[in-house]
mmCIF file of C-alpha atoms in Angstrom:
data_model
loop_
_atom_site.group_PDB
_atom_site.id
_atom_site.type_symbol
_atom_site.label_atom_id
_atom_site.label_comp_id
_atom_site.label_asym_id
_atom_site.label_seq_id
_atom_site.Cartn_x
_atom_site.Cartn_y
_atom_site.Cartn_z
ATOM 1 C CA MET A 1 44.460 -9.760 4.621
ATOM 2 C CA ASN A 2 42.976 -7.569 7.426
ATOM 3 C CA ILE A 3 40.332 -4.676 7.617
ATOM 4 C CA ASN A 4 43.526 -2.383 7.271
ATOM 5 C CA ASN A 5 44.803 -3.840 3.882
ATOM 6 C CA ILE A 6 41.538 -3.865 2.076
ATOM 7 C CA LYS A 7 40.509 -0.600 -0.078
ATOM 8 C CA LYS A 8 38.664 2.050 1.968
ATOM 9 C CA SER A 9 34.987 1.939 1.348
ATOM 10 C CA GLN A 10 33.128 5.462 1.166
ATOM 11 C CA LYS A 11 30.830 6.712 3.665
ATOM 12 C CA ARG A 12 27.149 5.541 2.562
ATOM 13 C CA VAL A 13 25.514 8.886 3.382
ATOM 14 C CA TYR A 14 27.572 12.186 3.944
ATOM 15 C CA VAL A 15 26.128 14.073 6.591
ATOM 16 C CA GLY A 16 27.564 17.796 6.956
ATOM 17 C CA TYR A 17 26.847 20.993 8.118
ATOM 18 C CA SER A 18 24.975 23.949 6.083
ATOM 19 C CA SER A 19 25.931 27.401 8.045
ATOM 20 C CA SER A 20 23.557 29.307 5.886
ATOM 21 C CA LEU A 21 20.565 26.961 6.691
ATOM 22 C CA ASN A 22 21.791 25.496 10.033
ATOM 23 C CA ILE A 23 20.733 22.074 9.114
ATOM 24 C CA GLN A 24 22.621 18.671 8.920
ATOM 25 C CA LEU A 25 23.326 17.838 5.073
ATOM 26 C CA TYR A 26 21.208 14.876 3.845
ATOM 27 C CA GLY A 27 24.156 13.633 1.226
ATOM 28 C CA LYS A 28 27.065 15.894 0.033
ATOM 29 C CA ASP A 29 24.264 18.062 -1.895
ATOM 30 C CA ASN A 30 21.713 17.631 0.712
ATOM 31 C CA LEU A 31 19.626 15.436 -1.796
ATOM 32 C CA TYR A 32 20.297 12.077 -1.087
ATOM 33 C CA PRO A 33 16.569 11.012 -0.329
ATOM 34 C CA GLN A 34 15.452 12.940 -3.814
ATOM 35 C CA ARG A 35 18.608 11.017 -5.796
ATOM 36 C CA MET A 36 17.582 7.690 -4.125
ATOM 37 C CA ARG A 37 13.807 8.130 -4.967
ATOM 38 C CA ASN A 38 14.822 8.968 -8.860
ATOM 39 C CA LEU A 39 17.052 5.912 -8.688
ATOM 40 C CA ILE A 40 14.357 3.335 -7.623
ATOM 41 C CA GLN A 41 11.643 4.758 -9.780
ATOM 42 C CA SER A 42 13.975 4.247 -12.833
ATOM 43 C CA SER A 43 14.756 0.752 -12.394
ATOM 44 C CA HIS A 44 11.824 -1.563 -13.446
ATOM 45 C CA THR A 45 12.994 -4.390 -10.870
ATOM 46 C CA GLY A 46 13.817 -2.043 -8.156
ATOM 47 C CA GLY A 47 10.179 -0.141 -8.641
ATOM 48 C CA ALA A 48 8.388 -3.332 -8.192
ATOM 49 C CA CYS A 49 10.247 -4.750 -5.425
ATOM 50 C CA CYS A 50 9.962 -1.240 -3.730
ATOM 51 C CA GLU A 51 6.006 -1.410 -4.310
ATOM 52 C CA ARG A 52 5.947 -5.039 -2.913
ATOM 53 C CA TYR A 53 7.655 -3.900 0.295
ATOM 54 C CA GLN A 54 5.334 -0.977 0.676
ATOM 55 C CA THR A 55 2.455 -3.318 -0.029
ATOM 56 C CA PHE A 56 3.545 -5.578 2.987
ATOM 57 C CA ILE A 57 4.278 -2.964 5.234
ATOM 58 C CA GLU A 58 1.021 -1.443 4.861
ATOM 59 C CA GLY A 59 -0.788 -4.955 5.038
ATOM 60 C CA ASN A 60 -4.407 -5.220 5.309
ATOM 61 C CA GLY A 61 -4.571 -2.093 7.257
ATOM 62 C CA LEU A 62 -5.156 -0.968 10.852
ATOM 63 C CA ASN A 63 -6.830 -3.892 12.816
ATOM 64 C CA ASN A 64 -9.485 -1.186 14.332
ATOM 65 C CA THR A 65 -11.342 -0.370 11.169
ATOM 66 C CA GLU A 66 -13.426 2.265 12.805
ATOM 67 C CA PHE A 67 -10.306 4.101 14.100
ATOM 68 C CA SER A 68 -8.862 3.870 10.487
ATOM 69 C CA GLU A 69 -11.739 5.927 9.502
ATOM 70 C CA TYR A 70 -11.274 8.444 11.996
ATOM 71 C CA VAL A 71 -10.876 11.972 10.545
ATOM 72 C CA CYS A 72 -7.767 13.619 11.734
ATOM 73 C CA ASN A 73 -7.086 17.037 10.186
ATOM 74 C CA ARG A 74 -8.950 19.941 8.313
ATOM 75 C CA ALA A 75 -8.247 18.434 5.010
ATOM 76 C CA GLY A 76 -10.677 15.553 5.941
ATOM 77 C CA GLU A 77 -8.037 13.177 5.784
ATOM 78 C CA THR A 78 -8.622 9.964 7.678
ATOM 79 C CA VAL A 79 -6.080 8.011 10.105
ATOM 80 C CA ASP A 80 -5.893 5.280 7.150
ATOM 81 C CA ASP A 81 -4.926 8.344 4.681
ATOM 82 C CA ILE A 82 -2.120 8.894 6.783
ATOM 83 C CA PHE A 83 -1.228 5.530 7.443
ATOM 84 C CA ARG A 84 -0.939 4.673 3.635
ATOM 85 C CA LEU A 85 1.550 7.702 3.155
ATOM 86 C CA ILE A 86 3.569 6.539 6.110
ATOM 87 C CA ALA A 87 3.973 3.000 4.478
ATOM 88 C CA HIS A 88 5.223 4.740 1.341
ATOM 89 C CA ASP A 89 7.814 6.900 2.831
ATOM 90 C CA MET A 90 8.939 3.820 5.043
ATOM 91 C CA ALA A 91 9.451 1.783 1.957
ATOM 92 C CA MET A 92 10.959 4.570 0.041
ATOM 93 C CA HIS A 93 13.204 6.052 2.591
ATOM 94 C CA HIS A 94 13.212 3.833 5.509
ATOM 95 C CA GLY A 95 11.634 6.521 7.708
ATOM 96 C CA PHE A 96 8.557 9.248 8.145
ATOM 97 C CA ALA A 97 7.565 12.437 9.333
ATOM 98 C CA LEU A 98 4.069 13.610 10.986
ATOM 99 C CA HIS A 99 2.998 16.802 11.791
ATOM 100 C CA VAL A 100 0.765 17.549 14.849
ATOM 101 C CA ASN A 101 -1.072 20.731 16.385
ATOM 102 C CA TYR A 102 -2.141 21.273 19.562
ATOM 103 C CA ASN A 103 -4.904 23.564 21.224
ATOM 104 C CA ILE A 104 -4.157 25.925 23.855
ATOM 105 C CA LEU A 105 -4.637 23.399 26.459
ATOM 106 C CA GLY A 106 -1.383 21.151 25.112
ATOM 107 C CA GLU A 107 -3.802 18.446 23.504
ATOM 108 C CA ILE A 108 -3.099 17.197 19.969
ATOM 109 C CA VAL A 109 -6.155 18.479 17.730
ATOM 110 C CA GLU A 110 -4.865 17.312 14.115
ATOM 111 C CA LEU A 111 -2.540 14.930 12.497
ATOM 112 C CA SER A 112 -0.892 15.371 8.895
ATOM 113 C CA HIS A 113 1.800 13.601 6.643
ATOM 114 C CA ILE A 114 4.698 15.609 5.741
ATOM 115 C CA PRO A 115 7.048 14.010 3.143
ATOM 116 C CA PHE A 116 9.901 12.540 4.734
ATOM 117 C CA GLU A 117 12.261 13.702 2.088
ATOM 118 C CA ALA A 118 11.185 17.256 2.649
ATOM 119 C CA CYS A 119 12.614 17.548 6.133
ATOM 120 C CA ARG A 120 16.021 18.496 7.562
ATOM 121 C CA LEU A 121 17.486 17.890 10.800
ATOM 122 C CA GLU A 122 19.028 20.888 12.686
ATOM 123 C CA GLU A 123 22.381 20.621 14.356
ATOM 124 C CA GLU A 124 22.051 18.849 17.627
ATOM 125 C CA THR A 125 22.851 20.272 20.818
ATOM 126 C CA ASP A 126 25.210 19.644 23.502
ATOM 127 C CA ASP A 127 23.114 16.805 24.897
ATOM 128 C CA GLY A 128 22.764 15.222 21.605
ATOM 129 C CA SER A 129 19.161 16.334 20.875
ATOM 130 C CA VAL A 130 17.600 18.065 18.012
ATOM 131 C CA VAL A 131 15.042 20.665 18.763
ATOM 132 C CA PHE A 132 13.879 21.787 15.248
ATOM 133 C CA ILE A 133 13.216 20.048 11.966
ATOM 134 C CA ASN A 134 13.416 22.369 8.860
ATOM 135 C CA TYR A 135 11.086 21.688 6.301
ATOM 136 C CA HIS A 136 11.187 22.821 2.771
ATOM 137 C CA PRO A 137 8.790 22.056 0.214
ATOM 138 C CA ASP A 138 11.519 21.143 -2.650
ATOM 139 C CA TRP A 139 14.893 21.330 -1.517
ATOM 140 C CA THR A 140 16.192 20.767 -5.068
ATOM 141 C CA GLY A 141 14.647 24.434 -5.625
ATOM 142 C CA HIS A 142 12.606 23.362 -8.611
ATOM 143 C CA LYS A 143 9.023 23.579 -7.437
ATOM 144 C CA SER A 144 7.301 27.270 -7.925
ATOM 145 C CA ARG A 145 4.648 29.063 -6.724
ATOM 146 C CA LYS A 146 2.930 32.262 -8.272
ATOM 147 C CA GLY A 147 5.137 31.754 -11.037
ATOM 148 C CA LYS A 148 8.666 31.777 -9.164
ATOM 149 C CA TYR A 149 11.009 29.209 -7.855
ATOM 150 C CA ILE A 150 10.877 28.607 -3.920
ATOM 151 C CA GLN A 151 14.717 29.048 -3.530
ATOM 152 C CA VAL A 152 16.485 27.022 -0.803
ATOM 153 C CA THR A 153 16.767 29.877 1.735
ATOM 154 C CA ARG A 154 16.271 30.262 5.315
ATOM 155 C CA GLU A 155 13.404 32.665 4.799
ATOM 156 C CA ASN A 156 11.854 29.858 2.682
ATOM 157 C CA THR A 157 12.502 27.126 5.284
ATOM 158 C CA LYS A 158 10.132 26.549 7.978
ATOM 159 C CA LYS A 159 11.632 25.623 11.586
ATOM 160 C CA ILE A 160 9.192 23.244 13.509
ATOM 161 C CA TYR A 161 9.740 21.637 16.873
ATOM 162 C CA THR A 162 10.592 18.237 17.079
ATOM 163 C CA PHE A 163 7.707 16.118 18.718
ATOM 164 C CA ASN A 164 7.462 16.355 22.624
ATOM 165 C CA PRO A 165 3.757 16.047 23.709
ATOM 166 C CA ARG A 166 4.503 16.880 27.648
ATOM 167 C CA ARG A 167 2.107 19.595 28.348
ATOM 168 C CA GLU A 168 4.281 22.251 30.204
ATOM 169 C CA VAL A 169 6.813 21.923 26.791
ATOM 170 C CA VAL A 170 3.973 22.706 24.631
ATOM 171 C CA GLN A 171 2.727 25.513 26.073
ATOM 172 C CA ALA A 172 5.778 26.796 26.612
ATOM 173 C CA GLN A 173 6.525 26.439 23.176
ATOM 174 C CA ILE A 174 3.151 28.276 22.409
ATOM 175 C CA ILE A 175 4.262 31.314 24.548
ATOM 176 C CA LYS A 176 7.503 31.448 22.927
ATOM 177 C CA SER A 177 6.233 31.387 19.633
ATOM 178 C CA GLY A 178 3.982 34.359 20.337
ATOM 179 C CA GLY A 179 0.708 32.552 20.932
ATOM 180 C CA ILE A 180 -1.371 30.073 19.617
ATOM 181 C CA GLU A 181 -1.880 31.726 16.347
ATOM 182 C CA SER A 182 1.846 31.405 15.434
ATOM 183 C CA TYR A 183 2.591 28.391 16.587
ATOM 184 C CA ARG A 184 3.597 25.866 14.056
ATOM 185 C CA GLY A 185 3.007 22.603 16.152
ATOM 186 C CA GLN A 186 5.487 19.686 16.192
ATOM 187 C CA ILE A 187 6.819 16.934 13.839
ATOM 188 C CA LEU A 188 7.631 13.500 14.796
ATOM 189 C CA TRP A 189 10.447 12.398 12.750
ATOM 190 C CA PHE A 190 11.472 8.758 13.001
ATOM 191 C CA SER A 191 14.346 6.993 11.098
ATOM 192 C CA MET A 192 14.734 3.067 11.146
ATOM 193 C CA ASP A 193 18.754 3.892 11.422
ATOM 194 C CA GLY A 194 18.167 5.106 14.763
ATOM 195 C CA LYS A 195 17.255 8.448 16.678
ATOM 196 C CA TRP A 196 18.561 11.565 14.886
ATOM 197 C CA GLU A 197 20.190 9.327 12.344
ATOM 198 C CA TYR A 198 19.444 10.131 8.663
ATOM 199 C CA PRO A 199 18.382 6.525 7.318
ATOM 200 C CA ARG A 200 19.350 4.580 4.253
ATOM 201 C CA PRO A 201 17.039 2.956 2.274
ATOM 202 C CA ILE A 202 16.563 -0.968 2.167
ATOM 203 C CA TYR A 203 17.746 -0.599 -1.127
ATOM 204 C CA ASP A 204 21.045 1.863 -0.797
ATOM 205 C CA LYS A 205 23.409 -1.402 -0.667
ATOM 206 C CA VAL A 206 22.394 -2.240 -4.507
ATOM 207 C CA VAL A 207 22.638 1.116 -5.873
ATOM 208 C CA THR A 208 25.103 0.016 -8.396
ATOM 209 C CA ASN A 209 22.681 -2.820 -9.507
ATOM 210 C CA LEU A 210 19.955 -0.266 -9.764
ATOM 211 C CA SER A 211 21.394 1.938 -12.466
ATOM 212 C CA THR A 212 22.602 -1.103 -14.000
ATOM 213 C CA ASP A 213 19.179 -2.406 -14.347
ATOM 214 C CA GLU A 214 18.377 0.925 -15.804
ATOM 215 C CA GLY A 215 21.218 0.845 -18.362
ATOM 216 C CA LEU A 216 19.942 -2.441 -19.489
ATOM 217 C CA ASP A 217 16.472 -1.426 -20.062
ATOM 218 C CA ASN A 218 17.973 1.284 -22.292
ATOM 219 C CA VAL A 219 20.310 -1.064 -24.064
ATOM 220 C CA LYS A 220 17.011 -3.375 -24.868
ATOM 221 C CA TYR A 221 15.040 -0.231 -25.608
ATOM 222 C CA ARG A 222 17.575 0.980 -28.242
ATOM 223 C CA ASN A 223 18.299 -2.796 -29.502
ATOM 224 C CA VAL A 224 14.410 -3.074 -30.498
ATOM 225 C CA ARG A 225 13.490 0.568 -31.637
ATOM 226 C CA ASN A 226 16.908 1.899 -33.183
ATOM 227 C CA ASN A 227 18.797 -1.082 -34.082
ATOM 228 C CA PHE A 228 19.447 -1.894 -37.931
ATOM 229 C CA LEU A 229 17.024 -4.423 -38.336
ATOM 230 C CA VAL A 230 16.925 -4.415 -42.491
ATOM 231 C CA ALA A 231 16.358 -8.070 -43.896
ATOM 232 C CA GLY A 232 19.174 -7.476 -46.745
ATOM 233 C CA MET A 233 20.473 -5.545 -49.647
ATOM 234 C CA LEU A 234 19.578 -6.145 -53.440
ATOM 235 C CA VAL A 235 22.542 -4.664 -55.502
ATOM 236 C CA HIS A 236 21.609 -4.507 -59.104
ATOM 237 C CA LYS A 237 22.881 -2.186 -62.208
ATOM 238 C CA LYS A 238 21.385 0.985 -62.976
ATOM 239 C CA GLY A 239 17.900 1.295 -64.212
ATOM 240 C CA THR A 240 16.589 -2.063 -62.984
ATOM 241 C CA SER A 241 14.780 -0.907 -60.090
ATOM 242 C CA LEU A 242 13.548 2.436 -59.087
ATOM 243 C CA GLY A 243 12.616 1.267 -55.502
ATOM 244 C CA ILE A 244 10.264 3.140 -53.037
ATOM 245 C CA ASP A 245 10.737 5.714 -50.371
ATOM 246 C CA GLU A 246 9.610 5.295 -46.595
ATOM 247 C CA ASN A 247 6.155 5.856 -47.562
ATOM 248 C CA GLY A 248 5.591 3.380 -50.202
ATOM 249 C CA ASN A 249 6.115 5.710 -53.165
ATOM 250 C CA ALA A 250 7.980 5.237 -56.323
ATOM 251 C CA LEU A 251 11.490 6.908 -56.654
ATOM 252 C CA ASP A 252 12.781 8.543 -59.683
ATOM 253 C CA GLU A 253 15.905 7.660 -60.991
ATOM 254 C CA LYS A 254 17.759 10.989 -59.766
ATOM 255 C CA SER A 255 16.228 10.031 -56.205
ATOM 256 C CA ASN A 256 17.277 6.490 -56.113
ATOM 257 C CA ALA A 257 20.894 7.291 -57.127
ATOM 258 C CA SER A 258 21.336 9.592 -54.040
ATOM 259 C CA SER A 259 23.457 8.731 -51.114
ATOM 260 C CA ILE A 260 22.263 5.904 -48.973
ATOM 261 C CA SER A 261 23.328 7.303 -45.913
ATOM 262 C CA GLU A 262 20.650 10.091 -45.887
ATOM 263 C CA SER A 263 18.123 7.330 -45.728
ATOM 264 C CA LEU A 264 19.582 4.925 -43.342
ATOM 265 C CA ASP A 265 16.875 5.797 -40.572
ATOM 266 C CA ILE A 266 14.339 4.093 -42.734
ATOM 267 C CA PHE A 267 15.921 0.803 -42.156
ATOM 268 C CA GLN A 268 16.204 1.210 -38.441
ATOM 269 C CA GLY A 269 13.890 0.218 -35.476
ATOM 270 C CA ASP A 270 11.041 -2.276 -34.613
ATOM 271 C CA GLU A 271 8.518 -0.571 -37.401
ATOM 272 C CA ASN A 272 10.776 -0.877 -40.488
ATOM 273 C CA ALA A 273 12.082 -4.372 -39.634
ATOM 274 C CA CYS A 274 12.804 -6.661 -42.573
ATOM 275 C CA ALA A 275 12.802 -4.266 -45.304
ATOM 276 C CA ILE A 276 14.839 -4.582 -48.098
ATOM 277 C CA MET A 277 17.797 -1.940 -49.323
ATOM 278 C CA ASP A 278 17.648 -1.239 -52.978
ATOM 279 C CA VAL A 279 21.471 -0.121 -54.150
ATOM 280 C CA THR A 280 22.024 0.637 -57.519
ATOM 281 C CA VAL A 281 25.387 0.054 -59.300
ATOM 282 C CA GLU A 282 26.805 1.809 -62.657
ATOM 283 C CA GLN A 283 28.196 -1.284 -64.463
ATOM 284 C CA ASP A 284 25.785 -3.070 -66.882
ATOM 285 C CA GLU A 285 27.833 -6.473 -66.258
ATOM 286 C CA ASP A 286 26.695 -6.460 -62.623
ATOM 287 C CA LYS A 287 23.957 -8.694 -61.961
ATOM 288 C CA PRO A 288 21.365 -8.420 -59.238
ATOM 289 C CA GLU A 289 22.382 -9.901 -56.144
ATOM 290 C CA PHE A 290 20.581 -10.412 -52.880
ATOM 291 C CA THR A 291 22.957 -10.119 -49.721
ATOM 292 C CA ARG A 292 21.063 -11.096 -46.484
ATOM 293 C CA PHE A 293 21.878 -9.061 -43.055
ATOM 294 C CA GLU A 294 22.445 -10.516 -39.564
ATOM 295 C CA ALA A 295 21.183 -7.865 -36.984
ATOM 296 C CA GLN A 296 23.403 -7.591 -34.201
ATOM 297 C CA ASN A 297 21.511 -8.712 -30.787
ATOM 298 C CA PHE A 298 22.924 -6.786 -28.006
ATOM 299 C CA ASP A 299 20.405 -8.554 -25.475
ATOM 300 C CA LYS A 300 22.560 -11.947 -25.490
ATOM 301 C CA LYS A 301 25.490 -10.042 -24.592
ATOM 302 C CA PHE A 302 23.845 -8.654 -21.000
ATOM 303 C CA SER A 303 21.737 -12.035 -20.344
ATOM 304 C CA MET A 304 24.361 -12.913 -17.226
ATOM 305 C CA THR A 305 24.397 -9.209 -16.017
ATOM 306 C CA GLU A 306 20.962 -8.882 -16.275
ATOM 307 C CA GLU A 307 20.189 -12.026 -14.299
ATOM 308 C CA SER A 308 22.709 -11.098 -11.860
ATOM 309 C CA VAL A 309 21.438 -7.781 -11.262
ATOM 310 C CA THR A 310 17.941 -8.768 -10.707
ATOM 311 C CA LYS A 311 18.892 -11.351 -8.365
ATOM 312 C CA SER A 312 20.508 -9.115 -6.245
ATOM 313 C CA ILE A 313 17.984 -6.248 -6.090
ATOM 314 C CA TYR A 314 15.313 -9.123 -4.881
ATOM 315 C CA ILE A 315 18.138 -10.111 -2.190
ATOM 316 C CA ALA A 316 18.334 -6.498 -1.098
ATOM 317 C CA PHE A 317 14.654 -6.392 -0.129
ATOM 318 C CA GLY A 318 14.574 -9.825 1.558
ATOM 319 C CA GLN A 319 12.485 -11.065 -1.762
ATOM 320 C CA GLU A 320 14.387 -14.250 -2.661
ATOM 321 C CA VAL A 321 11.535 -16.278 -2.363
ATOM 322 C CA PHE A 322 9.472 -14.073 -4.831
ATOM 323 C CA TYR A 323 12.340 -14.435 -7.132
ATOM 324 C CA ARG A 324 12.482 -17.978 -7.178
ATOM 325 C CA ILE A 325 8.734 -18.387 -7.682
ATOM 326 C CA ILE A 326 9.231 -15.870 -10.731
ATOM 327 C CA GLU A 327 12.368 -17.863 -12.106
ATOM 328 C CA GLY A 328 10.102 -21.037 -11.681
ATOM 329 C CA SER A 329 12.542 -22.916 -9.253
ATOM 330 C CA LEU A 330 9.828 -23.087 -6.682
ATOM 331 C CA GLY A 331 7.065 -23.658 -8.998
ATOM 332 C CA PHE A 332 3.665 -22.102 -8.114
ATOM 333 C CA SER A 333 0.856 -22.990 -5.902
ATOM 334 C CA THR A 334 -1.573 -21.513 -3.371
ATOM 335 C CA GLU A 335 0.621 -23.321 -0.321
ATOM 336 C CA ILE A 336 3.914 -22.062 -1.915
ATOM 337 C CA MET A 337 2.290 -18.633 -2.198
ATOM 338 C CA SER A 338 0.889 -18.628 1.382
ATOM 339 C CA GLU A 339 4.113 -19.590 2.587
ATOM 340 C CA ALA A 340 5.876 -16.815 0.505
ATOM 341 C CA PHE A 341 3.438 -13.942 2.046
ATOM 342 C CA LYS A 342 3.746 -15.542 5.642
ATOM 343 C CA PHE A 343 7.641 -15.075 5.456
ATOM 344 C CA TYR A 344 7.619 -11.710 4.090
ATOM 345 C CA SER A 345 4.791 -10.771 6.365
ATOM 346 C CA SER A 346 7.436 -11.522 8.907
ATOM 347 C CA TYR A 347 10.225 -9.887 7.387
ATOM 348 C CA THR A 348 8.564 -6.430 7.258
ATOM 349 C CA SER A 349 6.988 -6.732 10.769
ATOM 350 C CA SER A 350 9.584 -4.608 12.337
ATOM 351 C CA PRO A 351 8.628 -1.226 9.990
ATOM 352 C CA ARG A 352 4.848 -2.047 10.941
ATOM 353 C CA ARG A 353 5.546 -2.284 14.670
ATOM 354 C CA ALA A 354 7.214 1.309 14.120
ATOM 355 C CA ILE A 355 4.547 2.847 12.693
ATOM 356 C CA SER A 356 2.060 1.376 15.232
ATOM 357 C CA ARG A 357 4.058 2.937 18.325
ATOM 358 C CA ALA A 358 4.079 6.229 16.417
ATOM 359 C CA LEU A 359 0.099 6.165 16.236
ATOM 360 C CA LYS A 360 -0.204 5.206 19.610
ATOM 361 C CA ARG A 361 2.213 8.081 20.905
ATOM 362 C CA ILE A 362 0.249 10.507 18.980
ATOM 363 C CA PHE A 363 -3.275 9.325 19.937
ATOM 364 C CA GLU A 364 -2.310 9.172 23.688
ATOM 365 C CA HIS A 365 -2.262 12.964 23.845
ATOM 366 C CA TRP A 366 -5.301 13.563 21.513
ATOM 367 C CA LYS A 367 -8.094 15.916 22.526
ATOM 368 C CA GLU A 368 -10.554 12.914 22.693
ATOM 369 C CA LYS A 369 -10.396 9.683 23.066
ATOM 370 C CA ALA A 370 -10.475 8.549 19.462
ATOM 371 C CA ASN A 371 -9.296 5.085 19.575
ATOM 372 C CA PRO A 372 -11.146 3.419 22.853
ATOM 373 C CA SER A 373 -9.840 -0.107 22.004
ATOM 374 C CA ASP A 374 -6.421 1.159 22.312
ATOM 375 C CA ASP A 375 -5.497 -1.159 19.348
ATOM 376 C CA TYR A 376 -3.087 0.372 16.766
ATOM 377 C CA GLU A 377 -1.647 -2.944 15.340
ATOM 378 C CA ILE A 378 -1.489 -3.267 11.620
ATOM 379 C CA GLN A 379 -2.711 -6.547 9.819
ATOM 380 C CA PRO A 380 -0.033 -8.472 8.204
ATOM 381 C CA LEU A 381 -1.035 -9.501 4.495
ATOM 382 C CA VAL A 382 -2.476 -12.852 3.666
ATOM 383 C CA TYR A 383 -2.329 -14.664 0.419
ATOM 384 C CA GLN A 384 -6.093 -14.809 -0.962
ATOM 385 C CA SER A 385 -6.385 -17.730 -3.599
ATOM 386 C CA ASN A 386 -9.035 -17.914 -5.976
ATOM 387 C CA GLU A 387 -9.156 -21.456 -5.928
ATOM 388 C CA LYS A 388 -12.491 -22.820 -4.694
#
């Protein structure tokens, strides 16, 4: 069998064009990054792996601690504050966006982070470049201001120039915008999938596993909280026992003879486990009899699925070594953990280098020498043992 005979796979990220907004759609509904964020946050395994991925991208912070404490915008944020937000977007979306403001001389005077999921590319020009990034605070249209939803329209979308720090370009843009007061600055938009390519996060390849992981959690929750966990049923002749209600109070004969189906919820869930159901029969010759119930445990039916799903998610993040440590096949020691940290620090070196290059590009055109050392490297994360 060759490639022409196998079932055709769907494109992972649909990129279309919206004439009403003049943007390249990020997914069929233009909400691909938002949907992926919701998916990873709904999976406890995926969420933990993504947090570890972010932690290793962030490492021990910038080499130059003095530069990391440099205040870079009017909100009082430091370079380190911006760096942490970049690491989050890189882990969550495989890309990031940074906004810069200029002075009249064409020098960068301010750096701010922009949520990557809030940015959309404008349609490419004939030479394959993108002139504007379109920014909207919430492409789902659910965010509100002053009691009104911010609808996704051209009027509510800001068009901001893409990053080009050449002084003559910046000054031409300032003039075209009507002066420095009207100039919105530029956005450095970066994608790990390539220039002007909407990125797929590292976990895109396991979307079905992430959804399954969420479903397995729901099954386990319902198994414990909603399962029929009654210990057994006591069947006796009428008048032998009056029973008790859910509050522990004695039932009168009329209430005790009512339909069992009306109070089945008393015997469901972990808080009512091991209760005894009291059932009254009409014939005097029927003797009291206790019937045991075996609760249906659904966890065992999905144990193989859960193991396979968890392993697949760890593999997607390149975290096989941590999976093996957790399951016990590698053991646990300072040496093993140190080697695991070295391995994953190497695995995450590419996004760290991308962040370093972006910061260098910006501060090379800063209004002053903010980083005299010219060191923008990020320290890799090292395992710190408590052993002495």
